Short mmCIF file of C-alpha atoms in Angstrom, two decimals:
data_model
loop_
_atom_site.label_atom_id
_atom_site.label_comp_id
_atom_site.label_asym_id
_atom_site.label_seq_id
_atom_site.Cartn_x
_atom_site.Cartn_y
_atom_site.Cartn_z
CA UNK N 67 -15.12 -11.50 -26.04
CA UNK N 68 -13.18 -13.22 -23.28
CA UNK N 69 -11.38 -11.44 -20.50
CA UNK N 70 -7.94 -10.29 -21.76
CA UNK N 71 -5.85 -12.59 -19.58
CA UNK N 72 -8.41 -15.36 -19.03
CA UNK N 73 -7.86 -18.75 -20.66
CA UNK N 74 -8.73 -22.23 -19.47
CA UNK N 75 -7.00 -21.35 -16.22
CA UNK N 76 -9.48 -18.60 -15.37
CA UNK N 77 -12.95 -19.26 -14.02
CA UNK N 78 -14.06 -15.65 -14.46
CA UNK N 79 -17.22 -15.04 -16.45
CA UNK N 80 -16.55 -13.84 -20.02
CA UNK N 81 -16.23 -10.06 -19.98
CA UNK N 82 -15.06 -7.40 -22.36
CA UNK N 83 -11.32 -7.01 -22.36
CA UNK N 84 -10.15 -3.94 -20.44
CA UNK N 85 -9.01 -1.27 -22.85
CA UNK N 86 -5.27 -1.02 -22.30
CA UNK N 87 -3.23 1.02 -24.74
CA UNK N 88 0.05 -0.16 -26.21
CA UNK N 89 1.80 2.74 -24.46
CA UNK N 90 1.01 5.66 -22.15
CA UNK N 91 2.51 9.14 -22.03
CA UNK N 92 2.89 11.36 -18.98
CA UNK N 93 -0.13 13.37 -17.84
CA UNK N 94 0.98 17.00 -17.51
CA UNK N 95 -1.04 20.19 -17.57
CA UNK N 96 -4.33 18.49 -18.34
CA UNK N 97 -3.14 16.42 -21.30
CA UNK N 98 -1.02 13.42 -22.16
CA UNK N 99 2.52 14.47 -23.06
CA UNK N 100 5.25 12.36 -24.65
CA UNK N 101 8.46 11.93 -22.62
CA UNK N 102 11.13 14.51 -23.39
CA UNK N 103 13.61 11.71 -24.13
CA UNK N 104 11.19 9.92 -26.43
CA UNK N 105 11.86 6.72 -24.48
CA UNK N 106 9.36 4.23 -23.07
CA UNK N 107 9.83 1.18 -20.86
CA UNK N 108 8.02 -2.15 -20.79
CA UNK N 109 5.34 -2.84 -18.20
CA UNK N 110 5.29 -6.56 -17.43
CA UNK N 111 2.26 -8.24 -15.93
CA UNK N 112 3.17 -10.48 -12.96
CA UNK N 113 0.36 -12.78 -14.05
CA UNK N 114 2.33 -14.29 -16.92
CA UNK N 115 5.62 -12.40 -17.08
CA UNK N 116 4.68 -10.80 -20.41
CA UNK N 117 4.74 -7.18 -21.54
CA UNK N 118 1.22 -5.78 -21.79
CA UNK N 119 1.92 -2.07 -22.17
CA UNK N 120 4.65 0.56 -22.15
CA UNK N 121 5.06 3.66 -20.01
CA UNK N 122 6.84 6.94 -20.65
CA UNK N 123 10.34 6.99 -19.20
CA UNK N 124 10.40 10.25 -17.30
CA UNK N 125 13.42 12.31 -16.30
CA UNK N 126 14.24 15.62 -14.64
CA UNK N 127 13.02 17.59 -17.65
CA UNK N 128 9.61 15.91 -17.46
CA UNK N 129 9.41 16.56 -13.72
CA UNK N 130 10.19 20.24 -14.33
CA UNK N 131 7.41 20.43 -16.93
CA UNK N 132 4.99 18.90 -14.43
CA UNK N 133 6.11 21.33 -11.73
CA UNK N 134 5.65 24.23 -14.17
CA UNK N 135 2.08 23.09 -14.81
CA UNK N 136 1.36 22.61 -11.11
CA UNK N 137 2.74 26.03 -10.16
CA UNK N 138 0.75 27.67 -12.94
CA UNK N 139 -2.44 26.05 -11.66
CA UNK N 140 -1.85 26.66 -7.95
CA UNK N 141 -2.84 30.36 -7.63
CA UNK N 142 -6.36 29.72 -8.91
CA UNK N 143 -6.82 26.20 -7.50
CA UNK N 144 -5.75 27.27 -4.02
CA UNK N 145 -8.44 29.95 -4.09
CA UNK N 146 -11.18 27.54 -5.18
CA UNK N 147 -13.89 27.25 -2.55
CA UNK N 148 -14.06 24.20 -0.32
CA UNK N 149 -17.53 23.56 -1.71
CA UNK N 150 -16.21 23.41 -5.27
CA UNK N 151 -13.25 21.21 -4.37
CA UNK N 152 -15.61 18.91 -2.50
CA UNK N 153 -17.87 18.69 -5.54
CA UNK N 154 -14.98 17.74 -7.81
CA UNK N 155 -13.67 15.08 -5.41
CA UNK N 156 -17.13 13.56 -5.20
CA UNK N 157 -17.30 13.58 -8.99
CA UNK N 158 -13.99 11.70 -9.15
CA UNK N 159 -15.39 9.17 -6.69
CA UNK N 160 -18.47 8.73 -8.87
CA UNK N 161 -16.37 8.10 -11.98
CA UNK N 162 -14.20 5.52 -10.19
CA UNK N 163 -17.30 3.79 -8.88
CA UNK N 164 -18.89 3.72 -12.33
CA UNK N 165 -15.73 2.15 -13.79
CA UNK N 166 -14.85 0.01 -10.78
CA UNK N 167 -14.87 -3.37 -12.54
CA UNK N 168 -12.63 -2.20 -15.37
CA UNK N 169 -10.18 -0.47 -13.03
CA UNK N 170 -10.11 -3.49 -10.72
CA UNK N 171 -9.19 -5.77 -13.61
CA UNK N 172 -6.50 -3.43 -14.91
CA UNK N 173 -5.09 -3.12 -11.39
CA UNK N 174 -4.93 -6.91 -11.18
CA UNK N 175 -3.16 -7.16 -14.54
CA UNK N 176 -0.74 -4.40 -13.52
CA UNK N 177 0.00 -5.62 -9.99
CA UNK N 178 -0.79 -9.36 -9.97
CA UNK N 179 -3.08 -9.39 -6.94
CA UNK N 180 -6.31 -11.39 -6.99
CA UNK N 181 -9.34 -9.72 -8.56
CA UNK N 182 -11.36 -10.46 -5.44
CA UNK N 183 -9.11 -7.99 -3.58
CA UNK N 184 -8.99 -5.20 -6.16
CA UNK N 185 -12.75 -5.45 -6.71
CA UNK N 186 -13.84 -5.75 -3.07
CA UNK N 187 -11.16 -3.69 -1.30
CA UNK N 188 -8.76 -1.55 -3.32
CA UNK N 189 -11.17 0.25 -5.65
CA UNK N 190 -14.05 0.64 -3.16
CA UNK N 191 -11.54 2.18 -0.73
CA UNK N 192 -10.44 4.61 -3.46
CA UNK N 193 -14.05 5.70 -3.83
CA UNK N 194 -14.43 5.96 -0.06
CA UNK N 195 -11.31 8.10 0.39
CA UNK N 196 -12.26 10.65 -2.26
CA UNK N 197 -15.71 10.97 -0.69
CA UNK N 198 -14.27 11.15 2.82
CA UNK N 199 -11.95 14.04 2.01
CA UNK N 200 -14.71 15.73 0.03
CA UNK N 201 -16.62 15.79 3.30
CA UNK N 202 -13.69 16.66 5.54
CA UNK N 203 -12.80 19.81 3.62
CA UNK N 204 -16.35 21.15 3.92
CA UNK N 205 -16.20 20.69 7.69
CA UNK N 206 -12.83 22.40 8.10
CA UNK N 207 -12.84 25.23 10.62
CA UNK N 208 -10.30 27.81 11.64
CA UNK N 209 -9.78 28.66 15.30
CA UNK N 210 -9.67 31.81 17.40
CA UNK N 211 -7.95 32.13 20.76
CA UNK N 212 -8.11 35.11 23.11
CA UNK N 213 -4.84 36.20 24.70
CA UNK N 214 -6.15 39.16 26.65
CA UNK N 215 -8.97 41.67 26.44
CA UNK N 216 -7.29 43.46 23.55
CA UNK N 217 -5.71 40.58 21.62
CA UNK N 218 -6.99 37.54 19.78
CA UNK N 219 -5.16 35.22 17.38
CA UNK N 220 -6.81 33.60 14.40
CA UNK N 221 -5.45 30.34 12.95
CA UNK N 222 -6.34 29.92 9.29
CA UNK N 223 -5.72 26.79 7.25
CA UNK N 224 -4.18 27.31 3.84
CA UNK N 225 -2.74 24.97 1.19
CA UNK N 226 0.98 24.31 1.34
CA UNK N 227 1.53 24.65 -2.38
CA UNK N 228 2.77 22.12 -4.92
CA UNK N 229 3.49 18.72 -3.39
CA UNK N 230 5.46 15.76 -4.71
CA UNK N 231 4.01 12.29 -4.19
CA UNK N 232 5.84 9.00 -4.78
CA UNK N 233 3.61 5.93 -4.93
CA UNK N 234 4.49 2.29 -4.12
CA UNK N 235 3.66 -0.77 -6.21
CA UNK N 236 1.70 -2.86 -3.69
CA UNK N 237 -1.50 -0.76 -3.84
CA UNK N 238 -0.98 1.42 -6.92
CA UNK N 239 -4.39 3.10 -7.11
CA UNK N 240 -5.26 3.02 -3.42
CA UNK N 241 -1.93 4.46 -2.25
CA UNK N 242 -2.16 7.13 -4.95
CA UNK N 243 -5.63 7.99 -3.67
CA UNK N 244 -4.36 8.20 -0.09
CA UNK N 245 -2.00 10.95 -1.19
CA UNK N 246 -3.92 12.67 -3.97
CA UNK N 247 -7.34 13.05 -2.31
CA UNK N 248 -6.24 14.99 0.82
CA UNK N 249 -3.84 17.13 -1.19
CA UNK N 250 -6.53 18.18 -3.66
CA UNK N 251 -9.02 18.71 -0.86
CA UNK N 252 -6.59 21.06 0.87
CA UNK N 253 -6.13 23.11 -2.29
CA UNK N 254 -2.68 21.83 -3.20
CA UNK N 255 -1.50 20.88 -6.68
CA UNK N 256 0.37 17.62 -7.10
CA UNK N 257 3.05 15.92 -9.14
CA UNK N 258 2.73 12.15 -8.77
CA UNK N 259 5.42 9.58 -9.59
CA UNK N 260 3.95 6.05 -9.59
CA UNK N 261 6.13 2.99 -9.10
CA UNK N 262 7.85 1.85 -12.28
CA UNK N 263 6.56 -1.69 -11.64
CA UNK N 264 2.91 -0.60 -11.80
CA UNK N 265 2.52 2.53 -13.95
CA UNK N 266 -0.49 1.59 -16.06
CA UNK N 267 -3.56 1.62 -13.82
CA UNK N 268 -3.12 5.23 -12.70
CA UNK N 269 -2.75 6.37 -16.32
CA UNK N 270 -6.04 4.64 -17.17
CA UNK N 271 -7.54 6.47 -14.19
CA UNK N 272 -6.25 9.78 -15.55
CA UNK N 273 -8.02 9.07 -18.84
CA UNK N 274 -11.24 8.84 -16.84
CA UNK N 275 -10.85 11.75 -14.41
CA UNK N 276 -8.37 14.11 -16.06
CA UNK N 277 -10.99 16.49 -17.44
CA UNK N 278 -12.70 16.84 -14.06
CA UNK N 279 -9.89 18.95 -12.64
CA UNK N 280 -8.41 22.18 -14.01
CA UNK N 281 -5.22 21.61 -16.07
CA UNK N 282 -2.09 21.35 -13.93
CA UNK N 283 -3.80 20.51 -10.65
CA UNK N 284 -2.95 16.81 -10.91
CA UNK N 285 0.09 15.68 -12.92
CA UNK N 286 1.53 12.17 -13.29
CA UNK N 287 5.07 11.42 -14.48
CA UNK N 288 6.04 7.77 -14.89
CA UNK N 289 9.60 6.49 -14.75
CA UNK N 290 12.31 5.05 -12.56
CA UNK N 291 13.26 6.18 -9.08
CA UNK N 292 16.67 7.68 -9.82
CA UNK N 293 15.58 9.27 -13.10
CA UNK N 294 12.18 10.69 -12.10
CA UNK N 295 11.63 10.11 -8.38
CA UNK N 296 14.87 11.72 -7.22
CA UNK N 297 14.40 14.95 -9.23
CA UNK N 298 10.95 15.27 -7.67
CA UNK N 299 12.12 14.56 -4.11
CA UNK N 300 15.12 16.91 -4.38
CA UNK N 301 13.31 19.78 -6.06
CA UNK N 302 13.22 23.09 -4.22
CA UNK N 303 9.93 23.79 -6.00
CA UNK N 304 7.85 21.37 -3.94
CA UNK N 305 6.39 22.40 -0.59
CA UNK N 306 6.14 18.85 0.74
CA UNK N 307 7.04 15.28 -0.22
CA UNK N 308 4.92 12.21 0.51
CA UNK N 309 6.51 8.80 0.08
CA UNK N 310 5.56 5.19 0.73
CA UNK N 311 8.20 2.51 0.19
CA UNK N 312 11.40 0.99 1.47
CA UNK N 313 13.13 2.32 4.58
CA UNK N 314 16.45 2.82 2.79
CA UNK N 315 14.80 5.01 0.16
CA UNK N 316 12.89 6.85 2.86
CA UNK N 317 16.13 7.84 4.56
CA UNK N 318 17.36 9.39 1.33
CA UNK N 319 14.12 11.28 0.77
CA UNK N 320 14.23 12.67 4.31
CA UNK N 321 17.78 13.82 3.65
CA UNK N 322 16.72 15.52 0.42
CA UNK N 323 13.78 17.21 2.13
CA UNK N 324 15.94 18.45 4.99
CA UNK N 325 18.23 20.20 2.53
CA UNK N 326 15.22 22.13 1.22
CA UNK N 327 13.66 22.54 4.68
CA UNK N 328 10.34 21.03 3.61
CA UNK N 329 8.12 18.61 5.55
CA UNK N 330 7.75 14.96 4.59
CA UNK N 331 5.18 12.26 5.21
CA UNK N 332 6.60 8.76 4.89
CA UNK N 333 5.32 5.27 5.50
CA UNK N 334 8.19 2.81 5.36
CA UNK N 335 8.74 -0.84 6.28
CA UNK N 336 7.04 -3.09 8.78
CA UNK N 337 7.64 -6.36 10.60
CA UNK N 338 4.30 -6.54 12.31
CA UNK N 339 3.91 -8.94 15.25
CA UNK N 340 0.58 -10.55 16.09
CA UNK N 341 0.42 -11.83 19.67
CA UNK N 342 -1.95 -14.69 20.50
CA UNK N 343 -2.46 -14.95 24.25
CA UNK N 344 -3.26 -18.15 26.13
CA UNK N 345 -6.94 -17.24 26.48
CA UNK N 346 -7.37 -17.48 22.69
CA UNK N 347 -7.43 -21.26 23.08
CA UNK N 348 -9.94 -21.37 25.95
CA UNK N 349 -12.67 -22.53 23.57
CA UNK N 350 -12.96 -23.80 20.02
CA UNK N 351 -15.50 -21.20 18.98
CA UNK N 352 -16.02 -18.33 16.55
CA UNK N 353 -13.42 -16.22 18.34
CA UNK N 354 -10.80 -18.95 18.02
CA UNK N 355 -11.62 -19.31 14.34
CA UNK N 356 -11.37 -15.55 13.86
CA UNK N 357 -7.95 -15.58 15.53
CA UNK N 358 -6.81 -18.28 13.10
CA UNK N 359 -8.10 -16.15 10.25
CA UNK N 360 -6.19 -13.18 11.64
CA UNK N 361 -2.95 -15.15 11.61
CA UNK N 362 -3.47 -16.26 8.01
CA UNK N 363 -3.86 -12.62 6.96
CA UNK N 364 -0.09 -12.73 6.42
CA UNK N 365 -0.94 -13.88 2.88
CA UNK N 366 -3.31 -10.97 2.16
CA UNK N 367 -2.28 -9.20 -1.05
CA UNK N 368 0.46 -11.85 -1.45
CA UNK N 369 1.98 -10.56 1.80
CA UNK N 370 2.78 -7.26 0.11
CA UNK N 371 1.22 -5.22 2.91
CA UNK N 372 3.40 -3.44 5.45
CA UNK N 373 0.93 -4.05 8.29
CA UNK N 374 0.14 -7.69 7.53
CA UNK N 375 1.17 -10.16 10.26
CA UNK N 376 4.77 -11.08 9.47
CA UNK N 377 5.65 -12.38 12.95
CA UNK N 378 3.25 -14.61 14.88
CA UNK N 379 3.85 -14.93 18.63
CA UNK N 380 1.83 -17.77 20.17
CA UNK N 381 1.56 -18.68 23.85
CA UNK N 382 3.33 -22.01 24.25
CA UNK N 383 0.32 -23.65 25.95
CA UNK N 384 -1.88 -23.24 22.85
CA UNK N 385 0.80 -23.52 20.17
CA UNK N 386 0.00 -27.04 18.91
CA UNK N 387 -3.75 -26.52 18.79
CA UNK N 388 -3.55 -23.07 17.27
CA UNK N 389 -0.85 -23.71 14.67
CA UNK N 390 -2.45 -26.94 13.49
CA UNK N 391 -5.47 -24.88 12.46
CA UNK N 392 -3.36 -22.04 11.01
CA UNK N 393 -1.32 -24.43 8.88
CA UNK N 394 -4.45 -26.15 7.58
CA UNK N 395 -6.05 -22.80 6.72
CA UNK N 396 -2.87 -21.66 4.98
CA UNK N 397 -2.68 -24.79 2.86
CA UNK N 398 -6.30 -24.22 1.81
CA UNK N 399 -5.46 -20.87 0.19
CA UNK N 400 -6.31 -21.26 -3.49
CA UNK N 401 -3.75 -19.96 -5.93
CA UNK N 402 -4.47 -19.54 -9.61
CA UNK N 403 -5.16 -16.99 -12.29
CA UNK N 404 -5.52 -13.63 -10.49
CA UNK N 405 -8.52 -12.75 -12.66
CA UNK N 406 -10.35 -15.96 -11.73
CA UNK N 407 -13.27 -15.43 -9.37
CA UNK N 408 -12.17 -18.17 -6.96
CA UNK N 409 -8.46 -17.31 -6.77
CA UNK N 410 -7.52 -16.24 -3.26
CA UNK N 411 -3.86 -15.29 -3.78
CA UNK N 412 -2.25 -13.99 -6.95
CA UNK N 413 1.25 -13.19 -8.16
CA UNK N 414 4.01 -11.09 -6.60
CA UNK N 415 4.21 -7.63 -8.13
CA UNK N 416 7.51 -8.03 -9.97
CA UNK N 417 10.28 -10.47 -10.77
CA UNK N 418 12.64 -8.56 -8.47
CA UNK N 419 10.26 -8.99 -5.55
CA UNK N 420 9.69 -12.63 -6.46
CA UNK N 421 13.44 -13.32 -6.37
CA UNK N 422 13.87 -11.37 -3.13
CA UNK N 423 11.23 -13.47 -1.36
CA UNK N 424 12.76 -16.73 -2.58
CA UNK N 425 16.18 -15.58 -1.38
CA UNK N 426 14.77 -14.92 2.11
CA UNK N 427 13.25 -18.40 2.10
CA UNK N 428 16.73 -19.78 1.45
CA UNK N 429 18.13 -17.62 4.26
CA UNK N 430 15.50 -18.94 6.66
CA UNK N 431 16.34 -22.54 5.84
CA UNK N 432 20.06 -21.84 6.22
CA UNK N 433 19.40 -20.24 9.62
CA UNK N 434 17.72 -23.45 10.74
CA UNK N 435 14.11 -22.29 10.65
CA UNK N 436 11.55 -25.07 10.30
CA UNK N 437 9.23 -24.91 7.29
CA UNK N 438 5.67 -25.58 8.48
CA UNK N 439 3.99 -24.75 5.16
CA UNK N 440 5.07 -23.71 1.68
CA UNK N 441 8.72 -22.78 1.43
CA UNK N 442 9.04 -22.52 -2.35
CA UNK N 443 7.64 -20.94 -5.48
CA UNK N 444 4.27 -22.08 -6.76
CA UNK N 445 4.71 -23.91 -10.05
CA UNK N 446 1.58 -23.01 -12.00
CA UNK N 447 1.09 -24.28 -15.52
CA UNK N 448 -0.08 -23.05 -18.89
CA UNK N 449 -0.17 -19.29 -19.44
CA UNK N 450 0.83 -18.76 -15.80
CA UNK N 451 4.07 -20.74 -16.06
CA UNK N 452 6.25 -17.62 -16.22
CA UNK N 453 4.27 -15.64 -13.66
CA UNK N 454 5.63 -14.67 -10.25
CA UNK N 455 3.85 -17.04 -7.86
CA UNK N 456 5.02 -18.09 -4.39
CA UNK N 457 3.42 -20.51 -1.95
CA UNK N 458 2.16 -18.98 1.32
CA UNK N 459 4.92 -19.96 3.73
CA UNK N 460 5.20 -20.43 7.49
CA UNK N 461 8.57 -20.65 9.25
CA UNK N 462 9.12 -21.56 12.89
CA UNK N 463 12.23 -20.11 14.48
CA UNK N 464 13.40 -17.40 16.87
CA UNK N 465 13.31 -13.63 16.77
CA UNK N 466 17.06 -13.24 16.25
CA UNK N 467 16.89 -14.80 12.79
CA UNK N 468 17.09 -12.50 9.78
CA UNK N 469 13.71 -13.70 8.53
CA UNK N 470 12.23 -12.40 11.81
CA UNK N 471 14.11 -9.10 11.75
CA UNK N 472 14.10 -8.02 8.10
CA UNK N 473 11.11 -7.08 5.99
CA UNK N 474 10.44 -9.77 3.38
CA UNK N 475 7.27 -8.22 1.97
CA UNK N 476 5.82 -11.45 0.70
CA UNK N 477 3.54 -14.32 1.79
CA UNK N 478 5.95 -15.41 4.51
CA UNK N 479 5.25 -15.41 8.24
CA UNK N 480 7.64 -16.34 11.05
CA UNK N 481 6.31 -18.07 14.17
CA UNK N 482 7.72 -18.36 17.66
CA UNK N 483 6.36 -19.00 21.16
CA UNK N 484 6.35 -17.15 24.48
CA UNK N 485 5.61 -17.99 28.12
CA UNK N 486 4.54 -14.66 29.63
CA UNK N 487 3.08 -11.35 28.49
CA UNK N 488 6.39 -9.69 29.35
CA UNK N 489 8.27 -12.04 27.05
CA UNK N 490 5.75 -11.46 24.25
CA UNK N 491 6.18 -7.69 24.57
CA UNK N 492 9.96 -8.04 24.56
CA UNK N 493 9.89 -10.11 21.37
CA UNK N 494 7.36 -7.82 19.70
CA UNK N 495 9.45 -4.72 20.43
CA UNK N 496 12.76 -6.33 19.43
CA UNK N 497 12.82 -4.89 15.91
CA UNK N 498 13.67 -1.64 14.17
CA UNK N 499 10.13 -1.57 12.80
CA UNK N 500 7.06 -0.36 14.65
CA UNK N 501 4.39 0.20 12.04
CA UNK N 502 1.61 -2.08 13.22
CA UNK N 503 0.81 -5.01 15.47
CA UNK N 504 -2.08 -7.19 16.57
CA UNK N 505 -3.14 -8.56 19.94
CA UNK N 506 -5.55 -11.45 20.37
CA UNK N 507 -6.99 -12.17 23.80
CA UNK N 508 -10.28 -12.78 25.57
CA UNK N 509 -8.99 -10.78 28.56
CA UNK N 510 -10.01 -7.11 28.52
CA UNK N 511 -7.15 -6.19 30.87
CA UNK N 512 -4.58 -7.67 28.47
CA UNK N 513 -6.18 -5.86 25.56
CA UNK N 514 -5.71 -2.55 27.35
CA UNK N 515 -2.35 -3.05 29.07
CA UNK N 516 -0.22 -4.81 26.46
CA UNK N 517 -0.66 -2.23 23.66
CA UNK N 518 0.49 0.48 26.07
CA UNK N 519 3.81 -1.34 26.40
CA UNK N 520 4.29 -2.16 22.73
CA UNK N 521 6.19 -0.04 20.20
CA UNK N 522 3.77 -1.15 17.48
CA UNK N 523 1.17 1.47 18.28
CA UNK N 524 -1.09 0.16 15.55
CA UNK N 525 -1.85 -2.70 17.95
CA UNK N 526 -5.45 -3.86 17.78
CA UNK N 527 -7.74 -6.78 18.49
CA UNK N 528 -8.12 -7.35 14.76
CA UNK N 529 -6.20 -6.22 11.71
CA UNK N 530 -8.84 -4.59 9.49
CA UNK N 531 -8.47 -2.63 6.28
CA UNK N 532 -7.58 0.91 7.36
CA UNK N 533 -10.54 3.26 7.28
CA UNK N 534 -10.26 6.84 6.06
CA UNK N 535 -10.21 8.19 9.60
CA UNK N 536 -7.57 5.82 10.99
CA UNK N 537 -4.69 7.63 12.70
CA UNK N 538 -0.99 6.73 12.72
CA UNK N 539 1.72 7.78 15.15
CA UNK N 540 5.41 8.57 15.07
CA UNK N 541 6.90 5.16 15.81
CA UNK N 542 10.58 4.13 15.77
CA UNK N 543 11.92 4.35 12.21
CA UNK N 544 8.89 3.51 10.14
CA UNK N 545 6.03 5.98 9.99
CA UNK N 546 7.00 9.63 9.90
CA UNK N 547 4.36 12.29 9.72
CA UNK N 548 4.86 16.02 9.91
#
């Protein structure tokens, strides 16, 4: 049997079609439960713009049922030993690893990203995170401090309770894992609301791992933000809210949480600068080639990564040499069927995001930015004709333009030049965002000094996939952790 979405446009080897049901219910209390309203909504694959499944349309009543199940499970789950929780997390990791190819393909169908990314990055990182937190919880230690000869204080770690977790659509399974794994490791119970654009892959995961955990420990309610996400974020029955998504939505969630006096963890937007110092061009060697590759990472995951380079700052003395190579590398990015083995960049996650990116391209042109590559949708043929494909695009302009200041969240990067390190720092910091940044230099002094003066504290020589142990900071208005 051929791969579900593969036709003549896919070079993938023939494989068994991933088993995707016609519709999925919520997962509450250890079983799949129909939505209280009886309503379902279509899940459209970005690959071809066609409906491939339906998801339960959750509402406040469904959220309350999930919270009931989580609260019922919490007293016993919170008392489970760290050894037992570690064992179960490792078992989840084993199941994901055993079903990695199937989950990677379903994630690609659900989200539109290239299979090479879901197979080599997203799903392996899910496995890694569950195993990491399985190890972390076994190494957890309390602390004792002596105040005087008669008094000591003991600090014990205990689970917060039931937590609400709202997942974005750019990394559906990986972002869910980022939130679920540490919560379960800590002894918390969770109610998860995945993005309405990508609700299917996590429900397939629940079919695989649901019976590993006691009923009610992990609950998933699908639906729209206002109908299901807001009741979860505003509930007085959650001890904490974790959210990844747009800054405007994050502000609302922080407001809701403040009314209930509960902590929040939020990762919001980014407009990540990558600074390429003059020394990058000192030689045409492996380092120079790696710097070019780093710049082209703006197209990773179709640019739907908050820490991808979205602003490139190049020293004016190396601009021509450097950008000539960057443009050539960008134009060599192969687009095609996301399930094809040789496709490098797939489809945008939804039609709304597709239209948003195209509108920003129009804004850039109206602002007078120069199009160095791309600048339009990618007109693919056959079964992909109605998919959401956009050419990787490079604009040259200045940092006051909207395309430099506002998060586009697509395969679009904005390029400008600088003369001095001070000017580069000023441009890099001239944004409301401060999530991540990159610095490229052969000078060790620059690599140490410039990050200290940048508001993008994620500044690094390279921009790797984040490891389990990577730390974030409180920066400007983007990453909030408490």
